[in-house]
Amino acid sequence: MEHPVKKEETAPPEIAGIDDNRRLSLAHLPTPLLHSERLSQLVDCELWIKHDDATGGATAGNKIRKLEYLLAEACSLGASVVLTCGGLQSNHARATALLARSLGICPIVFLRTSAKQPPLVGNYFLDRLCGAEVRFVSPEQYARRSSLMEEAAEELRQAGERPYVIPEGGSSGLGALGYVSAMEEIRHQLDERGPSGGFDVVVHACGSGGTAAGCTLGAAQFDVAPEVCAMAVCDDAATFEARIDELVGDAQRRAPSLKRRAKCIVDDRFIGPGYAEVSDEQTEFVVRVARQSGVVLDPVYSGKALFGLAQLAGKYRRVLFLHTGGLPGLLAQSEVIAARSWPSR
Ligand SMILES: *Cc1c(COP(=O)(O)O)cnc(C)c1O
């Protein structure tokens, strides 16, 4: 498969005002923007869903939008290997591995786990399927993931390779531009079909801050919403606020035309028992959503974010919920979820 850079015919449009960034055309765009009457009742607001769970097939989810920018840079530097990291069931590592393969680049993924032989399911299975080189790292080692990857890159350089390192979650100023352009895509959809006036807020799950940073800049730039509500799935609000600020600054240095930013609220009240751990209440919510609407959320990210929105009942009138994907993570937890008590209907 060939992925032309943006100046060619099949390339995605440039973000208005950002003309110095090359971008690959990797995602299936535009993704649907749909009003969900059924879920509006459940979460007590007028709910619209931006289906970034449909940005691809096995590559789907929010990471591919960031990777359109990151892998374009990798290609322009002539990378032969990309290195990235995440949890064992990282959607980002899986998307990076598959997309690297589509570009003829070798993927190396650093996955955090304390298991010696983790079960071959979900995202990790897809990493293996495409033959990514998997390096397991303990939670303690993972704390210094950036230097681990830099050291590995240096070794590869010595061996004559051209490594390109992508940070956790693809969250850098460059990666965040993927969500600036997502907001521009939504602006076009609003102009074509409404709802006129845009949204009160963009709500999404927040794990490494890049999506929040891009949405914060893009929502203001393209008048999509005055506010972004980033539902944390790990770490506390103060940590994310600092991280998002940093990423916004980096993105603005890359694209100086992005001057305004929407208000960004990080809500850390709905993490539940911990990262990738779900309460009974959250599990039941994911089940209820699937039964009421056919919308499939994942328990690690999008399920917690929409669950959080439901708890804010009445705070917002018209909401854009960004469905960020995560299906392989759900499938990896099928046994855990099946073991819980489910609502009867
Ligand atoms: C990575 C991820 C997120 C969080 O996005 P960040 O930009 O890392 O904050 C949300 N949902 C899913 C399904 C993800 O894989």
Coordinates of C-alpha atoms and ligand atoms in Angstrom, one line a residue:
M1 CA 0.0 0.0 0.0
E2 CA 1.3 3.5 -0.8
H3 CA 0.6 6.5 1.4
P4 CA 1.3 9.7 -0.5
V5 CA 2.1 12.8 1.5
K6 CA -0.4 15.5 1.5
K7 CA 0.6 17.6 -1.5
E8 CA -0.5 14.7 -3.7
E9 CA -4.0 14.2 -4.9
T10 CA -5.3 11.7 -2.3
A11 CA -3.9 13.5 0.6
P12 CA -6.1 15.0 3.3
P13 CA -6.6 18.8 3.2
E14 CA -4.2 21.0 5.1
I15 CA -5.3 22.6 8.3
A16 CA -6.2 26.2 7.5
G17 CA -3.2 28.2 8.3
I18 CA -0.9 25.3 8.9
D19 CA 1.1 24.8 5.7
D20 CA 4.5 23.7 6.8
N21 CA 3.5 20.3 8.1
R22 CA 3.4 17.2 6.0
R23 CA 0.8 14.7 6.7
L24 CA 0.2 11.2 5.5
S25 CA -3.3 10.0 4.4
L26 CA -3.8 7.0 6.6
A27 CA -7.2 7.3 8.3
H28 CA -10.6 6.7 6.7
L29 CA -11.9 10.3 6.8
P30 CA -14.2 12.0 7.5
T31 CA -15.6 9.8 10.3
P32 CA -19.3 9.9 10.9
L33 CA -20.8 12.6 13.1
L34 CA -24.1 11.2 14.4
H35 CA -26.8 12.3 16.8
S36 CA -27.7 9.5 19.2
E37 CA -31.2 9.9 20.4
R38 CA -31.1 6.7 22.4
L39 CA -27.9 7.6 24.3
S40 CA -29.1 11.2 24.8
Q41 CA -31.7 9.9 27.2
L42 CA -29.1 7.8 29.1
V43 CA -26.6 10.7 29.5
D44 CA -29.2 13.4 29.9
C45 CA -28.1 15.9 27.1
E46 CA -28.3 16.2 23.4
L47 CA -25.6 13.7 22.5
W48 CA -23.6 13.7 19.2
I49 CA -20.9 11.1 18.6
K50 CA -17.9 11.6 16.5
H51 CA -17.0 8.1 15.4
D52 CA -13.2 8.0 15.6
D53 CA -13.7 4.3 16.4
A54 CA -14.2 4.2 12.6
T55 CA -10.9 5.8 11.5
G56 CA -9.8 2.5 10.1
G57 CA -10.1 -1.3 10.3
A58 CA -7.5 -2.9 12.6
T59 CA -5.8 0.5 12.7
A60 CA -8.9 2.3 14.1
G61 CA -9.1 4.7 17.0
N62 CA -7.7 8.1 17.8
K63 CA -4.0 7.3 17.5
I64 CA -4.1 7.1 13.7
R65 CA -4.8 10.9 13.4
K66 CA -1.7 11.7 15.4
L67 CA 0.3 9.1 13.4
E68 CA -0.6 10.8 10.1
Y69 CA 1.7 13.6 11.3
L70 CA 4.2 11.6 13.2
L71 CA 4.8 8.9 10.6
A72 CA 5.0 11.6 7.9
E73 CA 8.0 13.1 9.8
A74 CA 9.4 9.5 10.2
C75 CA 9.1 9.0 6.4
S76 CA 10.6 12.4 5.6
L77 CA 13.6 11.5 7.8
G78 CA 14.0 8.2 6.0
A79 CA 13.2 6.1 9.1
S80 CA 13.8 2.3 8.8
V81 CA 12.5 1.6 12.4
V82 CA 10.0 3.2 14.6
L83 CA 10.0 2.8 18.4
T84 CA 7.1 3.5 20.7
C85 CA 5.7 2.4 24.0
G86 CA 2.5 1.8 26.1
G87 CA 0.7 -0.7 28.3
L88 CA 0.5 -4.3 27.2
Q89 CA -2.9 -3.6 25.7
S90 CA -1.9 -0.2 24.2
N91 CA -4.1 0.9 21.3
H92 CA -1.3 3.3 20.3
A93 CA 1.4 0.6 20.1
R94 CA -0.9 -1.5 18.0
A95 CA -1.9 1.3 15.6
T96 CA 1.8 2.3 15.3
A97 CA 2.9 -1.3 14.6
L98 CA 0.3 -1.8 11.9
L99 CA 0.8 1.5 10.2
A100 CA 4.6 1.2 10.3
R101 CA 4.2 -2.1 8.5
S102 CA 1.9 -0.4 5.9
L103 CA 4.8 2.0 5.2
G104 CA 7.5 -0.7 5.1
I105 CA 9.0 0.4 8.4
C106 CA 9.9 -2.0 11.2
P107 CA 8.0 -1.5 14.5
I108 CA 9.5 -2.0 17.9
V109 CA 7.1 -1.7 20.8
F110 CA 8.0 -1.4 24.5
L111 CA 5.1 -2.8 26.4
R112 CA 4.6 -2.4 30.2
T113 CA 3.7 -5.7 31.9
S114 CA 4.8 -7.6 35.0
A115 CA 3.7 -10.9 33.3
K116 CA 6.4 -13.2 31.8
Q117 CA 4.0 -14.6 29.2
P118 CA 1.0 -12.4 28.9
P119 CA -2.1 -13.8 27.1
L120 CA -2.0 -13.4 23.4
V121 CA -5.2 -11.4 23.0
G122 CA -6.5 -8.0 21.9
N123 CA -3.9 -5.3 20.9
Y124 CA -1.0 -7.4 22.0
F125 CA -2.1 -10.1 19.6
L126 CA -2.2 -7.7 16.7
D127 CA 1.3 -6.5 17.6
R128 CA 2.4 -10.1 17.3
L129 CA 0.4 -10.8 14.2
C130 CA 2.2 -8.1 12.3
G131 CA 5.6 -9.2 13.7
A132 CA 6.4 -6.1 15.7
E133 CA 9.5 -6.6 17.8
V134 CA 8.0 -6.6 21.4
R135 CA 10.2 -5.7 24.3
F136 CA 8.5 -6.2 27.7
V137 CA 9.3 -3.6 30.4
S138 CA 8.4 -3.8 34.1
P139 CA 6.3 -0.9 35.5
E140 CA 9.5 0.3 37.2
Q141 CA 11.4 0.4 34.0
Y142 CA 8.5 2.0 32.2
A143 CA 8.9 5.0 34.5
R144 CA 12.0 5.9 32.4
R145 CA 10.4 4.9 29.0
S146 CA 11.7 7.9 27.1
S147 CA 15.4 7.2 28.0
L148 CA 14.9 3.5 27.4
M149 CA 13.7 4.2 23.9
E150 CA 16.4 6.8 23.3
E151 CA 19.1 4.2 24.4
A152 CA 17.6 1.6 22.1
A153 CA 17.5 4.1 19.2
E154 CA 21.2 4.9 19.8
E155 CA 22.1 1.2 19.5
L156 CA 20.1 0.9 16.3
R157 CA 21.9 4.0 14.9
Q158 CA 25.2 2.3 15.7
A159 CA 24.0 -0.7 13.8
G160 CA 23.2 1.4 10.7
E161 CA 19.5 1.7 11.1
R162 CA 17.5 5.0 11.0
P163 CA 15.3 4.9 14.1
Y164 CA 12.4 7.3 14.8
V165 CA 11.0 7.5 18.4
I166 CA 7.3 8.2 19.0
P167 CA 6.4 9.2 22.5
E168 CA 3.8 7.4 24.6
G169 CA 0.3 7.8 23.1
G170 CA 1.8 9.7 20.1
S171 CA 1.4 12.7 22.3
S172 CA 3.7 15.5 21.2
G173 CA 3.0 18.9 19.8
L174 CA 3.2 17.3 16.3
G175 CA 0.9 14.4 17.1
A176 CA -1.7 16.8 18.7
L177 CA -2.1 18.5 15.3
G178 CA -4.1 15.3 14.4
Y179 CA -6.9 16.5 16.7
V180 CA -6.7 20.1 15.4
S181 CA -7.5 18.8 12.0
A182 CA -10.2 16.5 13.4
M183 CA -11.9 19.7 14.7
E184 CA -11.6 21.2 11.3
E185 CA -13.3 18.1 9.9
I186 CA -16.1 18.5 12.4
R187 CA -16.5 22.2 11.4
H188 CA -17.1 21.1 7.7
Q189 CA -19.6 18.6 8.9
L190 CA -21.4 21.2 11.0
D191 CA -21.5 23.6 8.0
E192 CA -23.0 20.9 5.8
R193 CA -25.5 19.4 8.1
G194 CA -25.5 21.1 11.5
P195 CA -26.4 21.3 14.2
S196 CA -25.8 25.0 13.7
G197 CA -24.2 26.8 16.6
G198 CA -21.8 24.0 17.4
F199 CA -21.5 22.2 20.7
D200 CA -21.3 23.3 24.4
V201 CA -18.4 20.9 25.0
V202 CA -16.2 18.2 23.5
V203 CA -16.0 15.2 25.8
H204 CA -13.4 12.5 25.5
A205 CA -11.2 10.0 27.4
C206 CA -7.7 11.3 28.3
G207 CA -4.7 9.0 28.7
S208 CA -1.6 10.9 27.6
G209 CA -3.0 14.3 26.8
G210 CA -2.4 14.7 23.1
T211 CA -6.0 14.4 22.1
A212 CA -7.0 16.9 24.7
A213 CA -4.3 19.4 23.5
G214 CA -5.3 19.1 19.9
C215 CA -9.0 19.4 20.7
T216 CA -8.4 22.4 22.9
L217 CA -6.7 24.3 20.0
G218 CA -8.9 23.0 17.2
A219 CA -12.2 23.5 19.0
A220 CA -11.4 27.2 19.4
Q221 CA -9.8 27.6 16.0
F222 CA -12.8 26.2 14.2
D223 CA -15.5 27.3 16.6
V224 CA -16.6 23.7 17.4
A225 CA -17.1 24.3 21.1
P226 CA -15.9 26.7 23.8
E227 CA -14.9 23.9 26.2
V228 CA -13.2 20.6 26.2
C229 CA -13.8 18.1 29.0
A230 CA -11.0 15.5 29.2
M231 CA -12.0 12.5 31.3
A232 CA -8.9 11.2 32.9
V233 CA -8.4 7.4 32.8
C234 CA -5.2 7.5 34.9
D235 CA -3.3 10.2 36.8
D236 CA -4.8 13.2 38.4
A237 CA -6.2 16.5 37.0
A238 CA -3.2 18.6 38.0
T239 CA -0.8 16.2 36.2
F240 CA -2.8 16.3 33.0
E241 CA -3.4 20.0 33.1
A242 CA 0.3 20.6 33.2
R243 CA 0.9 18.1 30.5
I244 CA -1.8 19.4 28.2
D245 CA -0.4 23.0 28.6
E246 CA 3.0 21.8 27.6
L247 CA 1.6 20.0 24.5
V248 CA -0.5 23.0 23.5
G249 CA 2.6 25.2 23.6
D250 CA 4.6 22.7 21.5
A251 CA 1.8 22.5 19.0
Q252 CA 1.6 26.3 18.8
R253 CA 5.3 26.5 18.1
R254 CA 4.7 24.1 15.2
A255 CA 1.7 25.9 14.0
P256 CA 1.8 29.6 15.0
S257 CA -1.5 30.3 13.4
L258 CA -3.2 28.4 16.3
K259 CA -3.6 31.3 18.7
R260 CA -6.8 30.6 20.6
R261 CA -7.5 27.8 22.9
A262 CA -10.8 26.5 24.3
K263 CA -11.2 26.1 28.0
C264 CA -10.0 22.6 29.0
I265 CA -11.3 20.9 32.0
V266 CA -9.7 17.7 33.2
D267 CA -12.1 15.6 35.2
D268 CA -10.4 12.8 37.2
R269 CA -13.4 11.6 39.2
F270 CA -14.3 8.7 37.0
I271 CA -11.0 6.7 36.8
G272 CA -12.6 4.0 38.9
P273 CA -10.4 1.4 40.5
G274 CA -7.4 2.4 38.3
Y275 CA -6.0 2.4 34.8
A276 CA -7.5 -0.4 32.8
E277 CA -9.5 -1.5 35.9
V278 CA -13.2 -1.1 35.9
S279 CA -15.8 -0.9 38.6
D280 CA -19.0 -3.0 38.4
E281 CA -20.9 0.2 37.8
Q282 CA -18.7 1.1 34.8
T283 CA -18.9 -2.4 33.4
E284 CA -22.7 -2.3 33.6
F285 CA -22.7 1.1 31.8
V286 CA -20.7 -0.3 28.9
V287 CA -23.1 -3.2 28.7
R288 CA -26.2 -1.0 28.9
V289 CA -24.9 1.3 26.1
A290 CA -24.3 -1.6 23.8
R291 CA -27.8 -2.9 24.5
Q292 CA -29.6 0.4 24.2
S293 CA -27.8 1.7 21.1
G294 CA -25.4 -0.8 19.5
V295 CA -22.6 1.6 20.3
V296 CA -19.6 -0.4 21.6
L297 CA -17.4 1.4 24.1
D298 CA -14.2 0.0 25.6
P299 CA -13.8 -0.3 29.3
V300 CA -10.4 1.4 29.5
Y301 CA -11.1 4.7 27.8
S302 CA -14.4 5.6 26.0
G303 CA -16.5 3.6 28.4
K304 CA -15.2 5.6 31.4
A305 CA -15.5 8.9 29.5
L306 CA -19.1 8.4 28.6
F307 CA -19.8 7.0 32.0
G308 CA -18.4 10.2 33.5
L309 CA -20.5 12.3 31.2
A310 CA -23.6 10.5 32.4
Q311 CA -22.7 11.3 36.0
L312 CA -22.6 15.0 35.1
A313 CA -26.3 14.8 34.1
G314 CA -27.6 18.2 33.0
K315 CA -24.3 20.1 33.2
Y316 CA -24.1 20.4 29.4
R317 CA -26.9 20.9 26.9
R318 CA -25.4 19.8 23.5
V319 CA -22.4 17.5 23.7
L320 CA -19.9 16.2 21.2
F321 CA -18.6 12.9 22.5
L322 CA -15.4 11.8 20.8
H323 CA -15.5 8.0 20.5
T324 CA -11.8 7.2 20.5
G325 CA -12.0 3.5 19.6
G326 CA -10.4 0.8 21.8
L327 CA -12.3 -2.3 20.5
P328 CA -9.3 -4.7 20.8
G329 CA -9.0 -3.7 24.5
L330 CA -12.6 -4.6 25.1
L331 CA -12.2 -8.0 23.4
A332 CA -9.1 -8.6 25.6
Q333 CA -11.2 -8.2 28.7
S334 CA -14.2 -10.3 27.6
E335 CA -13.7 -12.8 30.4
V336 CA -13.5 -10.2 33.1
I337 CA -16.6 -8.5 31.8
A338 CA -18.5 -11.7 31.3
A339 CA -17.8 -12.6 35.0
R340 CA -19.7 -9.5 36.2
S341 CA -23.4 -9.3 36.9
W342 CA -25.2 -7.7 34.0
P343 CA -28.4 -5.8 33.8
S344 CA -31.1 -8.2 32.8
R345 CA -32.4 -6.3 29.8
Ligands
LIG1 C1 -5.1 6.5 23.7 C2 -6.5 6.5 23.8 C3 -7.3 7.6 24.4 C4 -6.6 8.8 25.0 O1 -6.0 9.6 24.1 P1 -4.7 10.5 24.6 O2 -4.4 11.4 23.4 O3 -3.6 9.5 24.8 O4 -5.1 11.2 25.8 C5 -8.6 7.5 24.4 N1 -9.3 6.4 23.9 C6 -8.6 5.4 23.4 C7 -9.4 4.2 22.9 C8 -7.2 5.4 23.3 O5 -6.6 4.3 22.8

